[in-house]
Protein backbone atom coordinates (compact mmCIF):
# COMPACT_ATOMS: atom_id res chain seq x y z
CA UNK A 1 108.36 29.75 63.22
CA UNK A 2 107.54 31.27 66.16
CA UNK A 3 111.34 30.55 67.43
CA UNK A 4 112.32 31.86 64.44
CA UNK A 5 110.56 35.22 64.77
CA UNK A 6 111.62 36.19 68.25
CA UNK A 7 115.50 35.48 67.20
CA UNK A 8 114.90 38.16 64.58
CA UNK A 9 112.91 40.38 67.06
CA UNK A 10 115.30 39.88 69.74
CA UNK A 11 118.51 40.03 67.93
CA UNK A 12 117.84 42.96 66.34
CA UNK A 13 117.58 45.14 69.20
CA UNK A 14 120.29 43.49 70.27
CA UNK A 15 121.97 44.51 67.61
CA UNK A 16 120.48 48.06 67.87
CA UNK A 17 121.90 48.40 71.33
CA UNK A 18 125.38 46.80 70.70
CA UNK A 19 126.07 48.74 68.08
CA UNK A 20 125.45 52.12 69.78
CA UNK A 21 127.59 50.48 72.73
CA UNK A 22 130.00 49.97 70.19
CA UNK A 23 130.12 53.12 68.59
CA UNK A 24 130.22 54.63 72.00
CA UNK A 25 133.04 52.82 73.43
CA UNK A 26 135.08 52.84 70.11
CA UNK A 27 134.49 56.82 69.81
CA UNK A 28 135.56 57.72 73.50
CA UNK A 29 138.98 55.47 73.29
CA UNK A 30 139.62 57.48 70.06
CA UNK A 31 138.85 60.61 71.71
CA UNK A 32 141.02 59.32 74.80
CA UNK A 33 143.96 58.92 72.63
CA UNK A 34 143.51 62.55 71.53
CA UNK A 35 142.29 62.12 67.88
CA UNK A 36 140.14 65.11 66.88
CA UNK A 37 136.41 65.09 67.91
CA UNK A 38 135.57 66.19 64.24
CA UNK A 39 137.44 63.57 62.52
CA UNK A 40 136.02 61.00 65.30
CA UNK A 41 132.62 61.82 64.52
CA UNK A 42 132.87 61.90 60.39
CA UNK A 43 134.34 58.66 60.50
CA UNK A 44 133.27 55.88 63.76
CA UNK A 45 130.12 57.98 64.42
CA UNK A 46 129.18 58.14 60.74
CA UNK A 47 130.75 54.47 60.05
CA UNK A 48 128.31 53.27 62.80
CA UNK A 49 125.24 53.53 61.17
CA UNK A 50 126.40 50.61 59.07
CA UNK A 51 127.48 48.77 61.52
CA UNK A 52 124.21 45.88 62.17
CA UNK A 53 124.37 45.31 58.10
CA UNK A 54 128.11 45.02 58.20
CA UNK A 55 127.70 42.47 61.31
CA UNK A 56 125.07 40.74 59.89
CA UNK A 57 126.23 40.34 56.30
CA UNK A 58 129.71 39.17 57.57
CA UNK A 59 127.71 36.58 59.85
CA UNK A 60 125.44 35.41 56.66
CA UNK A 61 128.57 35.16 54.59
CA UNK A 62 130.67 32.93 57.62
CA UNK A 63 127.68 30.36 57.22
CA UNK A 64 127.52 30.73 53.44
CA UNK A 65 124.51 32.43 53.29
CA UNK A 66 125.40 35.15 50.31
CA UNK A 67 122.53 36.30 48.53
CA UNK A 68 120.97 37.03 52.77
CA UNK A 69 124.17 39.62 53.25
CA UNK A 70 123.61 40.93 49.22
CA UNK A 71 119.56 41.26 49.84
CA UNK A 72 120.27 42.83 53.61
CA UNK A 73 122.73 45.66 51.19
CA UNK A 74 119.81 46.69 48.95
CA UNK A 75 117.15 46.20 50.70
CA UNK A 76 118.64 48.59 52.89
CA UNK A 77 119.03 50.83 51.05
CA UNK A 78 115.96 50.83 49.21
CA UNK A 79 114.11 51.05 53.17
CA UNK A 80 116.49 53.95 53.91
CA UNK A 81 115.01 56.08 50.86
CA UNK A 82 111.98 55.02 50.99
CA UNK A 83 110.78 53.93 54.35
CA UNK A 84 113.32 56.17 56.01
CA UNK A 85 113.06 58.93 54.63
CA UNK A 86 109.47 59.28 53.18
CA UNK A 87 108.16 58.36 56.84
CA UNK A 88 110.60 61.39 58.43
CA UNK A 89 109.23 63.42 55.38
CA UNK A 90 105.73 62.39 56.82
CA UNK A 91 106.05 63.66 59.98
CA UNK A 92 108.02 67.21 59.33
CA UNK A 93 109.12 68.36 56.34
CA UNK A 94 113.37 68.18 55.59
CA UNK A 95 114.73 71.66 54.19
CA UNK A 96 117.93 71.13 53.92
CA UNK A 97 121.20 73.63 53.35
CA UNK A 98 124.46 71.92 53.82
CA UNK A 99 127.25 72.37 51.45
CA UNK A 100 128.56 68.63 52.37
CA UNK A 101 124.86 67.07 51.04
CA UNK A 102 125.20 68.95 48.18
CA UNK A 103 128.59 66.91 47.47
CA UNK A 104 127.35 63.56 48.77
CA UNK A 105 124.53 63.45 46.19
CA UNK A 106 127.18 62.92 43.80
CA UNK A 107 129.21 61.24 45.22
CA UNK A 108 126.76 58.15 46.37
CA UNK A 109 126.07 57.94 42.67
CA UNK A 110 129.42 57.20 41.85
CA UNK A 111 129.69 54.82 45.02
CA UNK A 112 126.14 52.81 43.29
CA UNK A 113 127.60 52.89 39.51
CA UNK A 114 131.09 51.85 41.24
CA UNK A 115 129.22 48.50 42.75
CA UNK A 116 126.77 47.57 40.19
CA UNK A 117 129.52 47.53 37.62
CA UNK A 118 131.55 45.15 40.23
CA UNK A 119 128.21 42.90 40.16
CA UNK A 120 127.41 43.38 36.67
CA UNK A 121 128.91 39.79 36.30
CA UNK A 122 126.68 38.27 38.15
CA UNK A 123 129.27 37.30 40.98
CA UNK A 124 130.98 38.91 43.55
CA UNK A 125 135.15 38.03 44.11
CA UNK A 126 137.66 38.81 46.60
CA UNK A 127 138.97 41.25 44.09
CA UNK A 128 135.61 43.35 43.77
CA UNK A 129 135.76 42.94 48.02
CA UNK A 130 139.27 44.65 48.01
CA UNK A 131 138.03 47.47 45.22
CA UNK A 132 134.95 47.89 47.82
CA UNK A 133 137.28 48.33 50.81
CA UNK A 134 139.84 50.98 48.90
CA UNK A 135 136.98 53.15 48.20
CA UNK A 136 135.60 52.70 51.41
CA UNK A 137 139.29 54.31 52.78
CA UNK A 138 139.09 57.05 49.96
CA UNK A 139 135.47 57.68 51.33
CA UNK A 140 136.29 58.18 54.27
CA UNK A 141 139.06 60.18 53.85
CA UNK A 142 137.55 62.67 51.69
CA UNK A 143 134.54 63.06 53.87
CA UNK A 144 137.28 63.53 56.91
CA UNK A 145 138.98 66.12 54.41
CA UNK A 146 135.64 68.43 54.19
CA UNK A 147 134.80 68.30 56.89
CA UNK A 148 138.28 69.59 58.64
CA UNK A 149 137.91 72.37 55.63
CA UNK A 150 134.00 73.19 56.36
CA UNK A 151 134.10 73.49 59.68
CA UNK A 152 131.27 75.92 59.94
CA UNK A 153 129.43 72.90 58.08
CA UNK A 154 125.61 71.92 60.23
CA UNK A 155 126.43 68.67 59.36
CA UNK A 156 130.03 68.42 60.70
CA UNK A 157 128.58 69.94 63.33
CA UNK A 158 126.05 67.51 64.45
CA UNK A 159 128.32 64.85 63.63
CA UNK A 160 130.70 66.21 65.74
CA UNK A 161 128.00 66.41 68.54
CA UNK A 162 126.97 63.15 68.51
CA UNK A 163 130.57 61.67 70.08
CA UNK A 164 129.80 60.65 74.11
CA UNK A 165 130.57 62.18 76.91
CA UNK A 166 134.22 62.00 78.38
CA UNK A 167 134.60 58.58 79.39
CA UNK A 168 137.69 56.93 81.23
CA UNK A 169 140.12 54.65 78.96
CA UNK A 170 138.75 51.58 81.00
CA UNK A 171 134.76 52.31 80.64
CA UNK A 172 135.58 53.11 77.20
CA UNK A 173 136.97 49.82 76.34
CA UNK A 174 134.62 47.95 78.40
CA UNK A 175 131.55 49.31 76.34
CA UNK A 176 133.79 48.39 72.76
CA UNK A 177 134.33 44.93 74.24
CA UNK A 178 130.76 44.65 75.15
CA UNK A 179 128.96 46.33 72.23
CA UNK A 180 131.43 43.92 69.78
CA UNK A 181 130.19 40.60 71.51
CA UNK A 182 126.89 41.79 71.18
CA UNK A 183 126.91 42.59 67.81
CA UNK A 184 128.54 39.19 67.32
CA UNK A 185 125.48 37.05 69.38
CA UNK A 186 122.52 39.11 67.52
CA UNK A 187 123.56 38.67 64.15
CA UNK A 188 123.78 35.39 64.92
CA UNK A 189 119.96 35.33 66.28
CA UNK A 190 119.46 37.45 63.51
CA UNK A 191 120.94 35.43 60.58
CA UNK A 192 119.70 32.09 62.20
CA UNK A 193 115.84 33.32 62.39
CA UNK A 194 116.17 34.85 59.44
CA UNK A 195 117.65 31.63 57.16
CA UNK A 196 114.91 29.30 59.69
CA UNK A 197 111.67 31.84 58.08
CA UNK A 198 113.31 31.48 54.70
CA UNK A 199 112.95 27.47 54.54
CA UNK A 200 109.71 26.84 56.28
CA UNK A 201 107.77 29.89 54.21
CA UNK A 202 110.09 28.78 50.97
CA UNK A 203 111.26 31.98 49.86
CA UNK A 204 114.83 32.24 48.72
CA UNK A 205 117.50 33.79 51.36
CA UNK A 206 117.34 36.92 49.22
CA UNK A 207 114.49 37.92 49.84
CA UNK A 208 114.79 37.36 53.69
CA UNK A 209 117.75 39.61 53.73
CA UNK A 210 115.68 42.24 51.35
CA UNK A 211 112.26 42.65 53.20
CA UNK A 212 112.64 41.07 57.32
CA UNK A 213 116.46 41.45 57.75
CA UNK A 214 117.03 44.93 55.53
CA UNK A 215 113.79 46.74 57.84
CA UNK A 216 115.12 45.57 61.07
CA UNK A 217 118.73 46.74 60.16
CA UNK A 218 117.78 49.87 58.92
CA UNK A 219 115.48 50.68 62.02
CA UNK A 220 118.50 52.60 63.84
CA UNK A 221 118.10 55.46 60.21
CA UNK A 222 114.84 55.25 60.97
CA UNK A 223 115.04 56.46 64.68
CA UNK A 224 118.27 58.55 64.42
CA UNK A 225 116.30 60.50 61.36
CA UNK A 226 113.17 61.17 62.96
CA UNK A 227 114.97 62.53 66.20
CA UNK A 228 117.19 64.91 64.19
CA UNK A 229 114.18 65.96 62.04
CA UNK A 230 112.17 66.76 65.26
CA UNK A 231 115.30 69.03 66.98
CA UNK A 232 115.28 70.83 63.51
CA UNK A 233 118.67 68.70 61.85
CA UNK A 234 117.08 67.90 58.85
CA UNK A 235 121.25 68.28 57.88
CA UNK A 236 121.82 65.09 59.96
CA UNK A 237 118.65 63.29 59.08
CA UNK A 238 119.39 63.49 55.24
CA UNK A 239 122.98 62.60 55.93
CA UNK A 240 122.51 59.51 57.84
CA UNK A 241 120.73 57.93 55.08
CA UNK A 242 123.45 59.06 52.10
CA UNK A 243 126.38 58.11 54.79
CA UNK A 244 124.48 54.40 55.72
CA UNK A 245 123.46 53.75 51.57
CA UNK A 246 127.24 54.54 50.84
CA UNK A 247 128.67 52.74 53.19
CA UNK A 248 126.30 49.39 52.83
CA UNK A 249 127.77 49.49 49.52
CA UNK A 250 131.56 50.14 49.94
CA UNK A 251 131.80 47.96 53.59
CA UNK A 252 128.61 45.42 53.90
CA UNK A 253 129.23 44.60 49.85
CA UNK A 254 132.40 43.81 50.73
CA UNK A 255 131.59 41.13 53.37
CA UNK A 256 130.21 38.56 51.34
CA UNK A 257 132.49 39.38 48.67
CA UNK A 258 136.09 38.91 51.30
CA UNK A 259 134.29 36.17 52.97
CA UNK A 260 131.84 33.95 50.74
CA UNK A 261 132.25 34.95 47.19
CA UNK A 262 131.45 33.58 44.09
CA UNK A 263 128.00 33.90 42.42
CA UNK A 264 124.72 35.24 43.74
CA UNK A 265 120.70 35.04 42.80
CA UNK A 266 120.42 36.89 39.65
CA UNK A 267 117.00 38.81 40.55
CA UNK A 268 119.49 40.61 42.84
CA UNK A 269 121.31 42.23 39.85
CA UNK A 270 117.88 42.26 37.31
CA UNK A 271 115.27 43.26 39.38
CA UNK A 272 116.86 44.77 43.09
CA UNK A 273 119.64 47.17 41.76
CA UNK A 274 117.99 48.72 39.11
CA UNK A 275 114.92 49.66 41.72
CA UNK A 276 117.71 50.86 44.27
CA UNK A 277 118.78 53.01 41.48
CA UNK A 278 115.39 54.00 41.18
CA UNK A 279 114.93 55.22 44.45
CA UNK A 280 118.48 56.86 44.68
CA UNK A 281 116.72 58.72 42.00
CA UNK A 282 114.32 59.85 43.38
CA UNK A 283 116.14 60.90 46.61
CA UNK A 284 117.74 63.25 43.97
CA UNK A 285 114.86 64.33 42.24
CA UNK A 286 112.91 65.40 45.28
CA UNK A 287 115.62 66.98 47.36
CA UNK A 288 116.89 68.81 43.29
CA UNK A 289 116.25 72.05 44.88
CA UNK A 290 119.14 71.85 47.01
CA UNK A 291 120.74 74.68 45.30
CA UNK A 292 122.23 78.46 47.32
CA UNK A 293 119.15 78.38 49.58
CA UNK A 294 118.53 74.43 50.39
CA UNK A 295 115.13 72.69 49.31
CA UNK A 296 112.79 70.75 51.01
CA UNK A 297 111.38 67.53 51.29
CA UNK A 298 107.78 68.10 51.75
CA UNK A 299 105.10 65.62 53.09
CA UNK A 300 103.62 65.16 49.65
CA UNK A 301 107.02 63.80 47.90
CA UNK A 302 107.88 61.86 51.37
CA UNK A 303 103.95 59.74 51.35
CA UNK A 304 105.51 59.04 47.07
CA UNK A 305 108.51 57.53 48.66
CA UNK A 306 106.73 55.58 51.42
CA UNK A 307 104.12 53.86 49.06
CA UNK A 308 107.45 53.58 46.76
CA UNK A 309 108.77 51.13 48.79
CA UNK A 310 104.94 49.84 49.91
CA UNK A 311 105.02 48.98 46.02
CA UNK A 312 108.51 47.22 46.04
CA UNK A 313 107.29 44.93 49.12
CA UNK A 314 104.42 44.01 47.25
CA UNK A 315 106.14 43.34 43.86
CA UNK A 316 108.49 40.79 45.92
CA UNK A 317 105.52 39.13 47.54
CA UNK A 318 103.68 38.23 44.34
CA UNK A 319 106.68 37.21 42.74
CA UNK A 320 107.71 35.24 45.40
CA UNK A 321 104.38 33.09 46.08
CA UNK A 322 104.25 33.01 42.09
């Protein structure tokens, strides 16, 4: 067990690290090749917040594991609401103003409707993987399309801010090579603790992947959130969590479904969906003020989201030791 644990500990900084490695060195041999510095950082930089789940979920699926990669999806994005979010709420309140949040909103509801109704069967094939990846591209593309039209957008901004430093061609691919083969070692720590905890405690790989696996992967929205909160880019904090939840549902779906699919655990579809929905909700709900002005996200309605998802980990424990 106690093997077990430090995999998990280990490989997910690990993981952590690679993946900003990653992002780095994948960013600065874009930006060596001349491609724009905006669309660079709505796209890799933005992309990269996904990028442990994606690893991870792909790993899980390799060695069959399908309902860990499906439980690390929604349990992610249940912790990024929830956890997240009501902890960054905690600590300073998020007023927000950007035009581009305003159109996310939407947009990530269509993105959640567009995956439970691929899952609504109760299986996940290569088809619903390739329906995942097209709107992943059309994602992608539109956010690259407002964000070359908003220029004067914070968020663009920040996004745009967040690319490295000029780097040569040859440190550039030397962090990418790096960051990859690190991503590719901890998710294997990760997936290997993670499936050893699920056997010798008895719980089902699903909820592994929702509760141990979906907290560790979602502690790099955790720390980029509070960080932009604290320098006053509530814009960026917000956005990291509606950019990650869209794109854990459009790329890291998609693993398991290219790689491993066929059925999954039904409490994934009956009981974890409908409470992700929930909480998307609620993101809405609390953030509804986001009109000409912006809104905020005060300390009162980010303490509801915490003991949200305090609730949710405590509804999986007793039905798991039941």
């Amino acid at each position: 067990m106690l093997l077990a644990v430090a995999a998990i500990a280990v490989g997910v900084a690990l993981l952590i690290w690679g993946a900003d490695r990653f992002v780095d060195g994948a960013a600065s041999v874009a930006k060596n090749l001349r491609v724009p510095p905006m669309v660079i950082g709505l796209t890799i930089v933005s992309l990269g917040t996904s990028l442990p789940e994606m690893i991870v979920s792909a790993m899980a699926a390799l060695d069959g594991n399908r309902d860990l990669g499906i439980g690390n999806v929604l349990g992610s994005n249940i912790a990024n609401i929830g956890l997240v979010l009501g902890i960054t709420a905690l600590v300073i309140p998020l007023t927000v103003k950007s035009m581009t949040l305003r159109r996310e909103m939407p947009v990530m509801f269509m993105v959640t409707l567009l995956a439970f109704a691929l899952m609504a069967d109760g299986a996940l094939s290569r088809g619903d993987g390739i329906i995942l990846i097209i709107g992943l591209v059309l994602l992608l593309a539109w956010i690259t399309m407002l964000g070359l039209r908003d220029r004067d957008d914070p968020l663009v901004a920040e996004f745009t801010d967040s690319i490295p430093d000029q780097m040569s061609m040859g440190v550039s691919l030397l962090w990418f090579v790096v960051g990859l083969a690190l991503l590719i070692i901890s998710s294997r720590m990760v997936v290997w603790g993670a499936v050893e905890i699920a056997h010798l405690l008895g719980v089902s790989d699903l909820i592994i992947g929702l509760t141990i696996v979906a907290i560790g992967t979602s502690l790099p929205e955790l720390v980029a959130s509070l960080v932009s909160a604290l320098k006053g880019e509530a814009d960026l904090a917000i956005g990291n969590v509606i950019g990650s939840n869209m794109f854990n549902l459009l790329a890291v779906l998609a693993m398991p479904a290219l790689i491993h699919p066929g059925a999954f655990a039904p409490e994934a579809l009956m009981r974890d969906f409908p409470i992700m929905i929930g909480f998307t909700i609620a993101l809405f709900v609390v953030s509804f003020a986001l009109k000409k002005s912006g809104g905020v996200i005060n300390r009162f309605e980010g303490g509801l989201l915490t003991a949200g998802f305090a609730g949710y980990l405590i509804l999986l424990y007793f039905q798991s030791a039941a």
